[in-house]
Amino acid sequence: MRIDSKVKIHTVAGEKVVFLPAQGATDMNRVVAFNGSAMLLYDALRGRNFSLEEAAEVLADRYHIAGTQALSDAEAWLDDMRRHGLVLP
């Protein structure tokens, strides 16, 4: 999988966010905020293909956590990224 190249991080009031376009005529733009871990994964994985295991390795290396915890956290991040259409297969 790969982070969509259209994803651009903006800093608004000190927060790292992505603006998602409206999906219909009456929808408003949506904003997704990235916490420190999400930014770590974004910075480490953007611009290349990666696996869930590689994302977990980034978290395990940075936070010195067990592989099972890192895998669970990476899966949660990836689920959020997919739900918002920010990652491509």
Short mmCIF file of N, CA, C and O in Angstrom, two decimals:
data_model
loop_
_atom_site.label_atom_id
_atom_site.label_comp_id
_atom_site.label_asym_id
_atom_site.label_seq_id
_atom_site.Cartn_x
_atom_site.Cartn_y
_atom_site.Cartn_z
N MET A 1 0.84 -1.17 0.00
CA MET A 1 0.00 0.00 0.00
C MET A 1 0.89 1.24 0.00
O MET A 1 2.08 1.14 0.18
N ARG A 2 0.24 2.39 -0.16
CA ARG A 2 0.98 3.63 -0.30
C ARG A 2 0.10 4.79 0.15
O ARG A 2 -1.09 4.79 -0.12
N ILE A 3 0.70 5.77 0.81
CA ILE A 3 -0.03 6.98 1.16
C ILE A 3 -0.29 7.75 -0.13
O ILE A 3 0.62 7.94 -0.95
N ASP A 4 -1.52 8.16 -0.33
CA ASP A 4 -1.89 8.89 -1.55
C ASP A 4 -1.02 10.14 -1.67
O ASP A 4 -0.88 10.91 -0.72
N SER A 5 -0.45 10.34 -2.84
CA SER A 5 0.45 11.48 -3.06
C SER A 5 -0.28 12.82 -2.96
O SER A 5 0.35 13.87 -2.83
N LYS A 6 -1.61 12.80 -3.02
CA LYS A 6 -2.39 14.03 -2.90
C LYS A 6 -2.50 14.50 -1.45
O LYS A 6 -2.93 15.62 -1.19
N VAL A 7 -2.13 13.64 -0.50
CA VAL A 7 -2.23 13.99 0.91
C VAL A 7 -1.16 15.03 1.24
O VAL A 7 0.03 14.79 1.05
N LYS A 8 -1.60 16.16 1.69
CA LYS A 8 -0.70 17.24 2.09
C LYS A 8 -1.01 17.64 3.53
O LYS A 8 -2.16 17.90 3.88
N ILE A 9 0.01 17.68 4.35
CA ILE A 9 -0.14 18.05 5.74
C ILE A 9 -0.03 19.57 5.87
O ILE A 9 0.86 20.19 5.28
N HIS A 10 -0.94 20.15 6.62
CA HIS A 10 -0.95 21.58 6.89
C HIS A 10 -0.85 21.78 8.40
O HIS A 10 -1.31 20.95 9.17
N THR A 11 -0.27 22.88 8.81
CA THR A 11 -0.23 23.23 10.22
C THR A 11 -1.23 24.35 10.46
O THR A 11 -1.12 25.42 9.85
N VAL A 12 -2.19 24.06 11.33
CA VAL A 12 -3.23 25.04 11.66
C VAL A 12 -3.28 25.14 13.18
O VAL A 12 -3.53 24.14 13.86
N ALA A 13 -3.02 26.32 13.68
CA ALA A 13 -3.03 26.55 15.13
C ALA A 13 -2.16 25.53 15.86
O ALA A 13 -2.53 25.01 16.90
N GLY A 14 -1.02 25.21 15.27
CA GLY A 14 -0.08 24.28 15.89
C GLY A 14 -0.40 22.81 15.70
O GLY A 14 0.34 21.95 16.17
N GLU A 15 -1.51 22.50 15.03
CA GLU A 15 -1.91 21.11 14.80
C GLU A 15 -1.60 20.71 13.36
O GLU A 15 -1.73 21.52 12.44
N LYS A 16 -1.19 19.46 13.19
CA LYS A 16 -0.94 18.91 11.86
C LYS A 16 -2.25 18.30 11.36
O LYS A 16 -2.82 17.42 12.00
N VAL A 17 -2.75 18.79 10.23
CA VAL A 17 -4.04 18.36 9.72
C VAL A 17 -4.00 18.12 8.22
O VAL A 17 -3.13 18.63 7.51
N VAL A 18 -4.98 17.33 7.76
CA VAL A 18 -5.23 17.11 6.34
C VAL A 18 -6.65 17.57 6.07
O VAL A 18 -7.57 17.21 6.82
N PHE A 19 -6.84 18.34 5.02
CA PHE A 19 -8.18 18.75 4.62
C PHE A 19 -8.71 17.75 3.60
O PHE A 19 -8.04 17.48 2.59
N LEU A 20 -9.87 17.20 3.88
CA LEU A 20 -10.50 16.25 2.97
C LEU A 20 -11.58 17.00 2.19
O LEU A 20 -12.38 17.73 2.78
N PRO A 21 -11.61 16.82 0.87
CA PRO A 21 -12.60 17.55 0.07
C PRO A 21 -14.02 17.06 0.36
O PRO A 21 -14.23 15.93 0.79
N ALA A 22 -14.97 17.93 0.09
CA ALA A 22 -16.38 17.57 0.23
C ALA A 22 -16.71 16.44 -0.73
O ALA A 22 -16.14 16.36 -1.83
N GLN A 23 -17.63 15.58 -0.34
CA GLN A 23 -18.00 14.45 -1.18
C GLN A 23 -19.31 14.68 -1.92
O GLN A 23 -19.68 13.91 -2.78
N GLY A 24 -20.02 15.71 -1.60
CA GLY A 24 -21.28 16.02 -2.26
C GLY A 24 -21.53 17.50 -2.26
O GLY A 24 -20.78 18.27 -1.66
N ALA A 25 -22.59 17.89 -2.91
CA ALA A 25 -22.88 19.32 -3.06
C ALA A 25 -23.12 20.00 -1.72
O ALA A 25 -22.79 21.17 -1.56
N THR A 26 -23.68 19.29 -0.74
CA THR A 26 -23.98 19.93 0.53
C THR A 26 -22.97 19.60 1.62
O THR A 26 -23.09 20.10 2.73
N ASP A 27 -22.00 18.74 1.32
CA ASP A 27 -20.99 18.38 2.32
C ASP A 27 -20.02 19.53 2.53
O ASP A 27 -19.70 20.27 1.61
N MET A 28 -19.55 19.63 3.74
CA MET A 28 -18.50 20.59 4.06
C MET A 28 -17.16 19.87 4.00
O MET A 28 -17.11 18.64 4.12
N ASN A 29 -16.10 20.62 3.81
CA ASN A 29 -14.77 20.01 3.90
C ASN A 29 -14.59 19.43 5.29
O ASN A 29 -15.11 19.94 6.27
N ARG A 30 -13.84 18.34 5.36
CA ARG A 30 -13.56 17.71 6.64
C ARG A 30 -12.07 17.86 6.93
O ARG A 30 -11.26 18.02 6.02
N VAL A 31 -11.75 17.81 8.21
CA VAL A 31 -10.36 17.94 8.65
C VAL A 31 -10.00 16.72 9.47
O VAL A 31 -10.76 16.31 10.34
N VAL A 32 -8.84 16.15 9.17
CA VAL A 32 -8.31 15.03 9.95
C VAL A 32 -7.03 15.51 10.62
O VAL A 32 -6.12 16.00 9.94
N ALA A 33 -6.98 15.40 11.94
CA ALA A 33 -5.80 15.81 12.70
C ALA A 33 -4.86 14.62 12.86
O ALA A 33 -5.30 13.50 13.07
N PHE A 34 -3.56 14.87 12.74
CA PHE A 34 -2.54 13.85 12.92
C PHE A 34 -1.82 14.10 14.25
O PHE A 34 -1.31 15.20 14.47
N ASN A 35 -1.78 13.09 15.10
CA ASN A 35 -1.00 13.20 16.33
C ASN A 35 0.47 12.88 16.02
O ASN A 35 0.83 12.64 14.86
N GLY A 36 1.30 12.86 17.03
CA GLY A 36 2.73 12.63 16.83
C GLY A 36 3.04 11.29 16.18
O GLY A 36 3.90 11.20 15.30
N SER A 37 2.34 10.25 16.59
CA SER A 37 2.57 8.92 16.02
C SER A 37 2.14 8.86 14.56
O SER A 37 2.82 8.27 13.72
N ALA A 38 1.00 9.48 14.25
CA ALA A 38 0.53 9.52 12.87
C ALA A 38 1.52 10.28 11.98
O ALA A 38 1.79 9.87 10.84
N MET A 39 2.07 11.37 12.50
CA MET A 39 3.06 12.13 11.73
C MET A 39 4.34 11.33 11.54
O MET A 39 4.94 11.37 10.47
N LEU A 40 4.75 10.60 12.57
CA LEU A 40 5.93 9.74 12.45
C LEU A 40 5.74 8.75 11.32
O LEU A 40 6.63 8.59 10.46
N LEU A 41 4.60 8.08 11.29
CA LEU A 41 4.33 7.10 10.23
C LEU A 41 4.22 7.78 8.87
O LEU A 41 4.76 7.28 7.88
N TYR A 42 3.55 8.90 8.80
CA TYR A 42 3.43 9.64 7.55
C TYR A 42 4.81 10.00 7.01
O TYR A 42 5.13 9.74 5.84
N ASP A 43 5.65 10.58 7.85
CA ASP A 43 6.99 10.99 7.42
C ASP A 43 7.85 9.80 7.00
O ASP A 43 8.61 9.88 6.03
N ALA A 44 7.73 8.69 7.72
CA ALA A 44 8.57 7.52 7.45
C ALA A 44 8.12 6.75 6.21
O ALA A 44 8.95 6.12 5.54
N LEU A 45 6.83 6.80 5.89
CA LEU A 45 6.30 5.90 4.86
C LEU A 45 5.83 6.59 3.58
O LEU A 45 5.60 5.90 2.58
N ARG A 46 5.69 7.90 3.59
CA ARG A 46 5.19 8.56 2.38
C ARG A 46 6.17 8.40 1.23
O ARG A 46 7.39 8.28 1.43
N GLY A 47 5.61 8.37 0.04
CA GLY A 47 6.43 8.31 -1.17
C GLY A 47 6.94 6.92 -1.52
O GLY A 47 7.75 6.79 -2.43
N ARG A 48 6.47 5.88 -0.82
CA ARG A 48 6.91 4.52 -1.15
C ARG A 48 5.84 3.53 -0.75
O ARG A 48 4.95 3.82 0.04
N ASN A 49 5.94 2.35 -1.32
CA ASN A 49 5.06 1.26 -0.92
C ASN A 49 5.52 0.73 0.44
O ASN A 49 6.72 0.69 0.71
N PHE A 50 4.57 0.32 1.26
CA PHE A 50 4.90 -0.21 2.58
C PHE A 50 3.88 -1.25 2.98
O PHE A 50 2.78 -1.32 2.42
N SER A 51 4.23 -2.03 3.97
CA SER A 51 3.33 -3.04 4.52
C SER A 51 2.93 -2.65 5.94
O SER A 51 3.57 -1.79 6.56
N LEU A 52 1.94 -3.33 6.45
CA LEU A 52 1.53 -3.13 7.83
C LEU A 52 2.69 -3.41 8.77
O LEU A 52 2.93 -2.68 9.73
N GLU A 53 3.45 -4.45 8.46
CA GLU A 53 4.58 -4.83 9.30
C GLU A 53 5.66 -3.75 9.32
O GLU A 53 6.28 -3.49 10.35
N GLU A 54 5.87 -3.09 8.18
CA GLU A 54 6.85 -2.00 8.13
C GLU A 54 6.39 -0.82 8.98
O GLU A 54 7.19 -0.19 9.67
N ALA A 55 5.09 -0.53 8.93
CA ALA A 55 4.56 0.55 9.77
C ALA A 55 4.74 0.20 11.24
O ALA A 55 5.14 1.06 12.04
N ALA A 56 4.47 -1.04 11.59
CA ALA A 56 4.65 -1.48 12.98
C ALA A 56 6.11 -1.37 13.40
O ALA A 56 6.40 -0.97 14.54
N GLU A 57 7.02 -1.68 12.51
CA GLU A 57 8.45 -1.59 12.83
C GLU A 57 8.86 -0.15 13.13
O GLU A 57 9.66 0.10 14.04
N VAL A 58 8.31 0.79 12.38
CA VAL A 58 8.59 2.20 12.64
C VAL A 58 8.17 2.57 14.07
O VAL A 58 8.93 3.20 14.81
N LEU A 59 6.98 2.14 14.46
CA LEU A 59 6.49 2.44 15.81
C LEU A 59 7.32 1.73 16.88
O LEU A 59 7.67 2.33 17.90
N ALA A 60 7.63 0.46 16.66
CA ALA A 60 8.41 -0.30 17.64
C ALA A 60 9.78 0.31 17.84
O ALA A 60 10.26 0.43 18.98
N ASP A 61 10.42 0.72 16.75
CA ASP A 61 11.75 1.32 16.84
C ASP A 61 11.72 2.66 17.57
O ASP A 61 12.59 2.95 18.39
N ARG A 62 10.72 3.46 17.28
CA ARG A 62 10.66 4.81 17.86
C ARG A 62 10.25 4.79 19.33
O ARG A 62 10.79 5.51 20.16
N TYR A 63 9.26 3.96 19.64
CA TYR A 63 8.69 3.98 20.99
C TYR A 63 9.14 2.82 21.87
O TYR A 63 8.72 2.74 23.03
N HIS A 64 9.97 1.94 21.32
CA HIS A 64 10.50 0.80 22.07
C HIS A 64 9.37 -0.01 22.71
O HIS A 64 9.38 -0.28 23.91
N ILE A 65 8.39 -0.37 21.87
CA ILE A 65 7.26 -1.15 22.34
C ILE A 65 7.32 -2.55 21.73
O ILE A 65 8.00 -2.77 20.72
N ALA A 66 6.59 -3.46 22.33
CA ALA A 66 6.55 -4.84 21.84
C ALA A 66 5.95 -4.90 20.45
O ALA A 66 5.11 -4.06 20.08
N GLY A 67 6.37 -5.89 19.69
CA GLY A 67 5.89 -6.04 18.32
C GLY A 67 4.39 -6.17 18.21
O GLY A 67 3.77 -5.63 17.29
N THR A 68 3.77 -6.88 19.16
CA THR A 68 2.32 -7.04 19.10
C THR A 68 1.60 -5.71 19.32
O THR A 68 0.60 -5.43 18.66
N GLN A 69 2.10 -4.90 20.23
CA GLN A 69 1.51 -3.58 20.47
C GLN A 69 1.72 -2.68 19.26
O GLN A 69 0.80 -1.98 18.82
N ALA A 70 2.93 -2.71 18.70
CA ALA A 70 3.22 -1.89 17.52
C ALA A 70 2.34 -2.30 16.35
O ALA A 70 1.83 -1.44 15.62
N LEU A 71 2.12 -3.59 16.17
CA LEU A 71 1.28 -4.08 15.08
C LEU A 71 -0.16 -3.62 15.28
O LEU A 71 -0.81 -3.17 14.33
N SER A 72 -0.65 -3.70 16.50
CA SER A 72 -2.01 -3.26 16.80
C SER A 72 -2.17 -1.76 16.55
O SER A 72 -3.16 -1.31 15.94
N ASP A 73 -1.19 -0.97 16.98
CA ASP A 73 -1.23 0.48 16.78
C ASP A 73 -1.14 0.85 15.30
O ASP A 73 -1.84 1.73 14.83
N ALA A 74 -0.26 0.16 14.57
CA ALA A 74 -0.11 0.42 13.14
C ALA A 74 -1.39 0.06 12.40
O ALA A 74 -1.80 0.77 11.47
N GLU A 75 -2.04 -1.02 12.81
CA GLU A 75 -3.29 -1.43 12.19
C GLU A 75 -4.38 -0.39 12.43
O GLU A 75 -5.15 -0.05 11.52
N ALA A 76 -4.44 0.17 13.63
CA ALA A 76 -5.43 1.21 13.94
C ALA A 76 -5.17 2.45 13.08
O ALA A 76 -6.12 3.05 12.54
N TRP A 77 -3.89 2.83 12.93
CA TRP A 77 -3.54 3.98 12.09
C TRP A 77 -3.95 3.72 10.65
O TRP A 77 -4.56 4.57 10.00
N LEU A 78 -3.64 2.54 10.17
CA LEU A 78 -3.94 2.20 8.78
C LEU A 78 -5.45 2.15 8.55
O LEU A 78 -5.93 2.61 7.51
N ASP A 79 -6.21 1.64 9.50
CA ASP A 79 -7.66 1.64 9.39
C ASP A 79 -8.20 3.06 9.26
O ASP A 79 -9.07 3.32 8.43
N ASP A 80 -7.68 3.98 10.07
CA ASP A 80 -8.09 5.38 9.98
C ASP A 80 -7.71 5.98 8.63
O ASP A 80 -8.51 6.70 8.02
N MET A 81 -6.51 5.70 8.18
CA MET A 81 -6.05 6.23 6.89
C MET A 81 -6.94 5.71 5.75
O MET A 81 -7.32 6.48 4.86
N ARG A 82 -7.29 4.44 5.79
CA ARG A 82 -8.18 3.87 4.77
C ARG A 82 -9.57 4.49 4.84
O ARG A 82 -10.17 4.81 3.81
N ARG A 83 -10.11 4.61 6.05
CA ARG A 83 -11.45 5.15 6.23
C ARG A 83 -11.57 6.56 5.63
O ARG A 83 -12.61 6.93 5.10
N HIS A 84 -10.51 7.33 5.70
CA HIS A 84 -10.52 8.69 5.17
C HIS A 84 -10.00 8.77 3.73
O HIS A 84 -9.90 9.87 3.18
N GLY A 85 -9.68 7.63 3.14
CA GLY A 85 -9.23 7.61 1.75
C GLY A 85 -7.84 8.18 1.55
O GLY A 85 -7.54 8.71 0.48
N LEU A 86 -6.99 8.09 2.57
CA LEU A 86 -5.65 8.68 2.48
C LEU A 86 -4.57 7.69 2.05
O LEU A 86 -3.43 8.09 1.85
N VAL A 87 -4.93 6.42 1.93
CA VAL A 87 -3.96 5.41 1.54
C VAL A 87 -4.51 4.63 0.36
O VAL A 87 -5.72 4.40 0.25
N LEU A 88 -3.63 4.26 -0.54
CA LEU A 88 -3.99 3.49 -1.73
C LEU A 88 -3.53 2.05 -1.56
O LEU A 88 -2.55 1.80 -0.87
N PRO A 89 -4.23 1.11 -2.22
CA PRO A 89 -3.82 -0.30 -2.11
C PRO A 89 -2.41 -0.56 -2.61
O PRO A 89 -1.86 0.14 -3.35
#
